mmCIF file of C-alpha atoms and ligand atoms in Angstrom:
data_model
loop_
_atom_site.group_PDB
_atom_site.id
_atom_site.type_symbol
_atom_site.label_atom_id
_atom_site.label_comp_id
_atom_site.label_asym_id
_atom_site.label_seq_id
_atom_site.Cartn_x
_atom_site.Cartn_y
_atom_site.Cartn_z
ATOM 1 C CA MET A 1 20.278 2.828 11.849
ATOM 2 C CA THR A 2 18.569 1.844 8.548
ATOM 3 C CA SER A 3 15.459 3.423 7.509
ATOM 4 C CA ALA A 4 13.133 2.044 5.049
ATOM 5 C CA ILE A 5 10.075 2.964 3.259
ATOM 6 C CA TYR A 6 7.411 1.467 1.696
ATOM 7 C CA PRO A 7 5.342 3.628 -0.374
ATOM 8 C CA GLY A 8 1.713 2.426 -2.314
ATOM 9 C CA SER A 9 -1.660 3.285 -2.739
ATOM 10 C CA PHE A 10 -3.077 1.106 -0.281
ATOM 11 C CA ASP A 11 -6.458 1.199 -1.258
ATOM 12 C CA PRO A 12 -7.255 -0.593 0.906
ATOM 13 C CA VAL A 13 -4.504 -2.289 2.704
ATOM 14 C CA THR A 14 -4.157 -5.933 2.388
ATOM 15 C CA PHE A 15 -3.170 -9.012 4.371
ATOM 16 C CA GLY A 16 -0.784 -9.046 1.255
ATOM 17 C CA HIS A 17 0.737 -5.612 2.098
ATOM 18 C CA ILE A 18 0.637 -6.404 5.888
ATOM 19 C CA ASP A 19 2.824 -9.349 5.254
ATOM 20 C CA ILE A 20 5.360 -7.497 3.570
ATOM 21 C CA ILE A 21 5.186 -4.810 6.417
ATOM 22 C CA LYS A 22 6.172 -7.016 8.652
ATOM 23 C CA ARG A 23 8.759 -8.659 7.216
ATOM 24 C CA ALA A 24 10.229 -5.621 5.732
ATOM 25 C CA SER A 25 10.043 -4.554 9.725
ATOM 26 C CA LYS A 26 12.078 -7.152 10.838
ATOM 27 C CA LEU A 27 14.758 -6.070 8.330
ATOM 28 C CA PHE A 28 15.185 -2.726 9.009
ATOM 29 C CA ASP A 29 15.542 -0.475 11.900
ATOM 30 C CA SER A 30 12.475 1.535 10.988
ATOM 31 C CA LEU A 31 9.983 1.195 8.390
ATOM 32 C CA THR A 32 7.677 4.327 6.877
ATOM 33 C CA VAL A 33 4.409 2.897 5.169
ATOM 34 C CA SER A 34 3.474 5.704 3.066
ATOM 35 C CA VAL A 35 0.306 6.429 0.967
ATOM 36 C CA LEU A 36 0.692 8.175 -2.101
ATOM 37 C CA ASP A 37 -1.863 10.821 -2.261
ATOM 38 C CA ASN A 38 -1.890 11.141 -6.282
ATOM 39 C CA LYS A 39 -4.127 13.317 -7.221
ATOM 40 C CA ALA A 40 -4.473 12.403 -10.942
ATOM 41 C CA LYS A 41 -5.982 8.799 -10.146
ATOM 42 C CA SER A 42 -9.255 8.337 -8.558
ATOM 43 C CA ALA A 43 -9.251 6.441 -5.290
ATOM 44 C CA LEU A 44 -11.972 4.735 -3.394
ATOM 45 C CA PHE A 45 -10.522 6.231 0.022
ATOM 46 C CA SER A 46 -8.980 9.845 0.634
ATOM 47 C CA ALA A 47 -5.136 9.523 1.649
ATOM 48 C CA ASP A 48 -6.381 10.424 5.231
ATOM 49 C CA ASP A 49 -8.783 7.473 5.254
ATOM 50 C CA ARG A 50 -5.853 5.091 4.088
ATOM 51 C CA VAL A 51 -3.715 6.396 6.753
ATOM 52 C CA LYS A 52 -5.923 6.021 9.070
ATOM 53 C CA MET A 53 -6.566 2.186 8.327
ATOM 54 C CA LEU A 54 -2.961 1.585 7.988
ATOM 55 C CA HIS A 55 -2.613 3.203 11.642
ATOM 56 C CA GLU A 56 -4.817 0.995 12.839
ATOM 57 C CA VAL A 57 -3.496 -2.375 11.193
ATOM 58 C CA CYS A 58 -0.030 -1.382 12.079
ATOM 59 C CA SER A 59 -0.298 -0.343 15.714
ATOM 60 C CA ASP A 60 1.352 -3.640 17.333
ATOM 61 C CA ILE A 61 4.210 -3.455 15.341
ATOM 62 C CA PRO A 62 7.376 -1.125 17.138
ATOM 63 C CA ASN A 63 9.551 -0.025 14.178
ATOM 64 C CA VAL A 64 6.296 1.161 12.050
ATOM 65 C CA ARG A 65 5.171 4.628 11.599
ATOM 66 C CA VAL A 66 2.504 5.861 8.875
ATOM 67 C CA ASP A 67 2.907 9.052 6.492
ATOM 68 C CA SER A 68 2.032 9.892 3.590
ATOM 69 C CA PHE A 69 3.240 11.846 0.477
ATOM 70 C CA SER A 70 2.154 13.612 -2.728
ATOM 71 C CA GLY A 71 4.556 14.457 -5.468
ATOM 72 C CA LEU A 72 7.491 12.244 -6.591
ATOM 73 C CA LEU A 73 8.860 9.433 -4.729
ATOM 74 C CA VAL A 74 12.610 10.395 -4.827
ATOM 75 C CA ASP A 75 11.812 14.005 -3.044
ATOM 76 C CA TYR A 76 10.051 12.156 -0.394
ATOM 77 C CA VAL A 77 13.495 10.358 0.102
ATOM 78 C CA ARG A 78 15.789 12.909 -0.404
ATOM 79 C CA GLU A 79 13.964 14.991 1.822
ATOM 80 C CA ASN A 80 13.507 12.191 4.342
ATOM 81 C CA SER A 81 17.194 10.662 4.207
ATOM 82 C CA PHE A 82 15.801 7.100 4.042
ATOM 83 C CA ASP A 83 18.048 4.372 3.082
ATOM 84 C CA VAL A 84 15.395 1.743 1.152
ATOM 85 C CA VAL A 85 12.481 1.816 -0.842
ATOM 86 C CA ILE A 86 10.266 -1.537 -0.478
ATOM 87 C CA ARG A 87 8.224 -2.737 -3.157
ATOM 88 C CA GLY A 88 6.478 -6.346 -2.888
ATOM 89 C CA LEU A 89 6.368 -8.363 -5.920
ATOM 90 C CA ARG A 90 3.635 -11.016 -6.812
ATOM 91 C CA ALA A 91 4.129 -12.435 -10.171
ATOM 92 C CA ILE A 92 6.003 -11.574 -13.357
ATOM 93 C CA THR A 93 3.522 -8.781 -14.337
ATOM 94 C CA ASP A 94 4.371 -6.834 -11.572
ATOM 95 C CA PHE A 95 8.322 -7.695 -12.479
ATOM 96 C CA GLU A 96 8.436 -5.451 -15.834
ATOM 97 C CA TYR A 97 6.488 -2.423 -13.955
ATOM 98 C CA GLU A 98 8.510 -2.564 -10.454
ATOM 99 C CA LEU A 99 11.954 -2.901 -12.500
ATOM 100 C CA GLN A 100 11.461 0.323 -14.447
ATOM 101 C CA MET A 101 10.268 2.291 -11.454
ATOM 102 C CA ALA A 102 13.259 1.090 -9.202
ATOM 103 C CA GLN A 103 15.854 2.119 -11.990
ATOM 104 C CA THR A 104 14.259 5.358 -13.178
ATOM 105 C CA ASN A 105 14.138 6.251 -9.230
ATOM 106 C CA ARG A 106 17.890 4.978 -9.091
ATOM 107 C CA LYS A 107 18.690 7.276 -11.833
ATOM 108 C CA LEU A 108 16.739 10.609 -10.587
ATOM 109 C CA LEU A 109 18.253 9.806 -6.882
ATOM 110 C CA LEU A 110 21.340 7.437 -6.269
ATOM 111 C CA GLN A 111 20.252 6.794 -2.851
ATOM 112 C CA ALA A 112 17.035 5.285 -3.740
ATOM 113 C CA ASP A 113 17.958 1.703 -3.745
ATOM 114 C CA THR A 114 14.849 -1.003 -4.157
ATOM 115 C CA VAL A 115 14.620 -3.948 -2.169
ATOM 116 C CA PHE A 116 11.884 -6.366 -3.567
ATOM 117 C CA LEU A 117 10.379 -8.927 -1.007
ATOM 118 C CA THR A 118 8.306 -11.297 -2.527
ATOM 119 C CA THR A 119 5.048 -12.373 -1.361
ATOM 120 C CA SER A 120 4.176 -15.119 0.637
ATOM 121 C CA LEU A 121 2.636 -17.742 -1.447
ATOM 122 C CA GLU A 122 -0.681 -17.430 0.336
ATOM 123 C CA TYR A 123 -1.326 -13.770 -0.781
ATOM 124 C CA ALA A 124 0.423 -13.986 -4.534
ATOM 125 C CA TYR A 125 -2.821 -13.423 -5.883
ATOM 126 C CA LEU A 126 -4.588 -10.518 -3.293
ATOM 127 C CA SER A 127 -4.501 -6.921 -4.904
ATOM 128 C CA SER A 128 -6.532 -3.920 -3.766
ATOM 129 C CA THR A 129 -8.203 -4.028 -7.107
ATOM 130 C CA THR A 130 -9.864 -7.466 -6.553
ATOM 131 C CA VAL A 131 -10.645 -6.194 -2.817
ATOM 132 C CA ARG A 132 -12.857 -3.184 -4.186
ATOM 133 C CA GLU A 133 -14.281 -5.608 -6.930
ATOM 134 C CA VAL A 134 -15.610 -8.236 -4.853
ATOM 135 C CA ALA A 135 -16.757 -5.501 -2.074
ATOM 136 C CA ALA A 136 -18.439 -3.773 -4.761
ATOM 137 C CA PHE A 137 -21.100 -6.330 -5.264
ATOM 138 C CA GLY A 138 -21.375 -7.409 -1.726
ATOM 139 C CA GLY A 139 -18.718 -10.431 -1.550
ATOM 140 C CA ASP A 140 -17.235 -11.806 1.490
ATOM 141 C CA ILE A 141 -13.343 -9.687 1.545
ATOM 142 C CA SER A 142 -13.011 -11.143 5.040
ATOM 143 C CA LEU A 143 -10.226 -13.446 3.491
ATOM 144 C CA PHE A 144 -8.320 -10.233 2.003
ATOM 145 C CA VAL A 145 -8.672 -7.767 4.883
ATOM 146 C CA PRO A 146 -8.895 -7.486 8.257
ATOM 147 C CA ASP A 147 -12.132 -6.752 9.820
ATOM 148 C CA SER A 148 -11.585 -3.345 10.900
ATOM 149 C CA VAL A 149 -10.620 -2.060 7.049
ATOM 150 C CA ALA A 150 -13.135 -4.931 5.947
ATOM 151 C CA LYS A 151 -16.219 -2.579 8.204
ATOM 152 C CA GLU A 152 -14.733 0.673 6.275
ATOM 153 C CA VAL A 153 -14.717 -1.147 2.435
ATOM 154 C CA TYR A 154 -18.325 -1.759 2.997
ATOM 155 C CA GLU A 155 -19.537 1.161 4.823
ATOM 156 C CA LYS A 156 -17.771 3.137 1.732
ATOM 157 C CA PHE A 157 -19.762 0.951 -0.673
ATOM 158 C CA SER A 158 -22.790 1.597 0.877
ATOM 159 C CA LYS A 159 -22.245 4.975 1.242
ATOM 160 C CA GLN A 160 -21.501 5.045 -2.419
ATOM 161 C CA ASN A 161 -24.772 2.775 -3.515
ATOM 162 C CA GLY A 162 -26.728 5.523 -1.285
ATOM 163 C CA GLU A 163 -25.642 8.832 -2.843
ATOM 164 C CA LYS A 164 -26.072 6.910 -6.300
ATOM 165 C CA ASN A 165 -29.900 6.180 -5.237
ATOM 166 C CA GLY A 166 -30.786 9.470 -4.218
ATOM 167 C CA GLY A 167 -30.754 8.438 -0.626
ATOM 168 C CA LYS A 168 -33.629 6.426 -1.684
ATOM 169 C CA ASP A 169 -33.614 2.999 -0.335
HETATM 170 P P1 LIG B 201 0.451 0.495 -5.921
HETATM 171 O O1 LIG B 201 1.846 1.191 -5.309
HETATM 172 O O2 LIG B 201 1.339 -0.006 -7.507
HETATM 173 O O3 LIG B 201 -0.471 1.368 -6.540
HETATM 174 P P2 LIG B 201 -0.932 -1.091 -3.796
HETATM 175 O O4 LIG B 201 -1.150 -0.082 -3.044
HETATM 176 O O5 LIG B 201 -1.613 -2.113 -4.347
HETATM 177 O O6 LIG B 201 0.737 -0.388 -5.337
HETATM 178 O O7 LIG B 201 1.071 -1.812 -3.749
HETATM 179 C C1 LIG B 201 1.528 -1.559 -2.908
HETATM 180 C C2 LIG B 201 3.291 -2.312 -3.292
HETATM 181 O O8 LIG B 201 2.642 -3.824 -2.460
HETATM 182 C C3 LIG B 201 3.540 -2.922 -4.738
HETATM 183 O O9 LIG B 201 4.772 -2.943 -4.939
HETATM 184 C C4 LIG B 201 2.935 -4.278 -4.795
HETATM 185 O O10 LIG B 201 3.729 -5.099 -5.591
HETATM 186 C C5 LIG B 201 2.906 -4.886 -3.273
HETATM 187 N N1 LIG B 201 1.538 -5.849 -2.745
HETATM 188 C C6 LIG B 201 0.627 -5.335 -3.258
HETATM 189 N N2 LIG B 201 -0.333 -6.802 -2.849
HETATM 190 C C7 LIG B 201 0.896 -7.614 -2.449
HETATM 191 C C8 LIG B 201 0.655 -8.786 -2.447
HETATM 192 N N3 LIG B 201 -0.530 -9.764 -2.573
HETATM 193 N N4 LIG B 201 1.904 -9.664 -2.139
HETATM 194 C C9 LIG B 201 3.179 -8.722 -2.108
HETATM 195 N N5 LIG B 201 2.991 -7.605 -2.379
HETATM 196 C C10 LIG B 201 2.197 -6.888 -2.407
#
């Protein structure tokens, strides 16, 4: 049994992430998609909300489970005896950071070997940051995220805008 972990912010999950999840789930016996709850980084969605959205979009993939963690990835890998860490690569700009992280993690824990899946070309441009930026100005994000996620993103921005206007709109 080879178990893999795909860690990330998933703020929110995009079609690019889902593509990596589907492909990784075919390569390993089990795949855990885990939301990094990084209190030092301000996120649009809480870790619980990100887990909920991931649950919804992964529910039809049998060997995938969704979880969250905080702290060091290597500690989480050790505690759960994962065999492989999955990360996605979109462009050369991802590579430097990802290489450094993979090497650091392996130095800290030999077991934490990282497998990189290169993006499918149709999602090479896509990031959670882009989705948040487009949605913040009311743009169409239906090409970037599933409908259930788009609904949550628009609701979040409309709530935030309502709060900014002191609920006067
Ligand atoms: P991070 O974990 O760096 O905060 P994300 O949650 O956005 O970033 O992404 C988690 C992982 O998924 C990273 O390895 C990232 O490179 C990868 N990823 C994000 N978007 C895509 C995409 N469109 N295609 C392939 N991989 C992606």
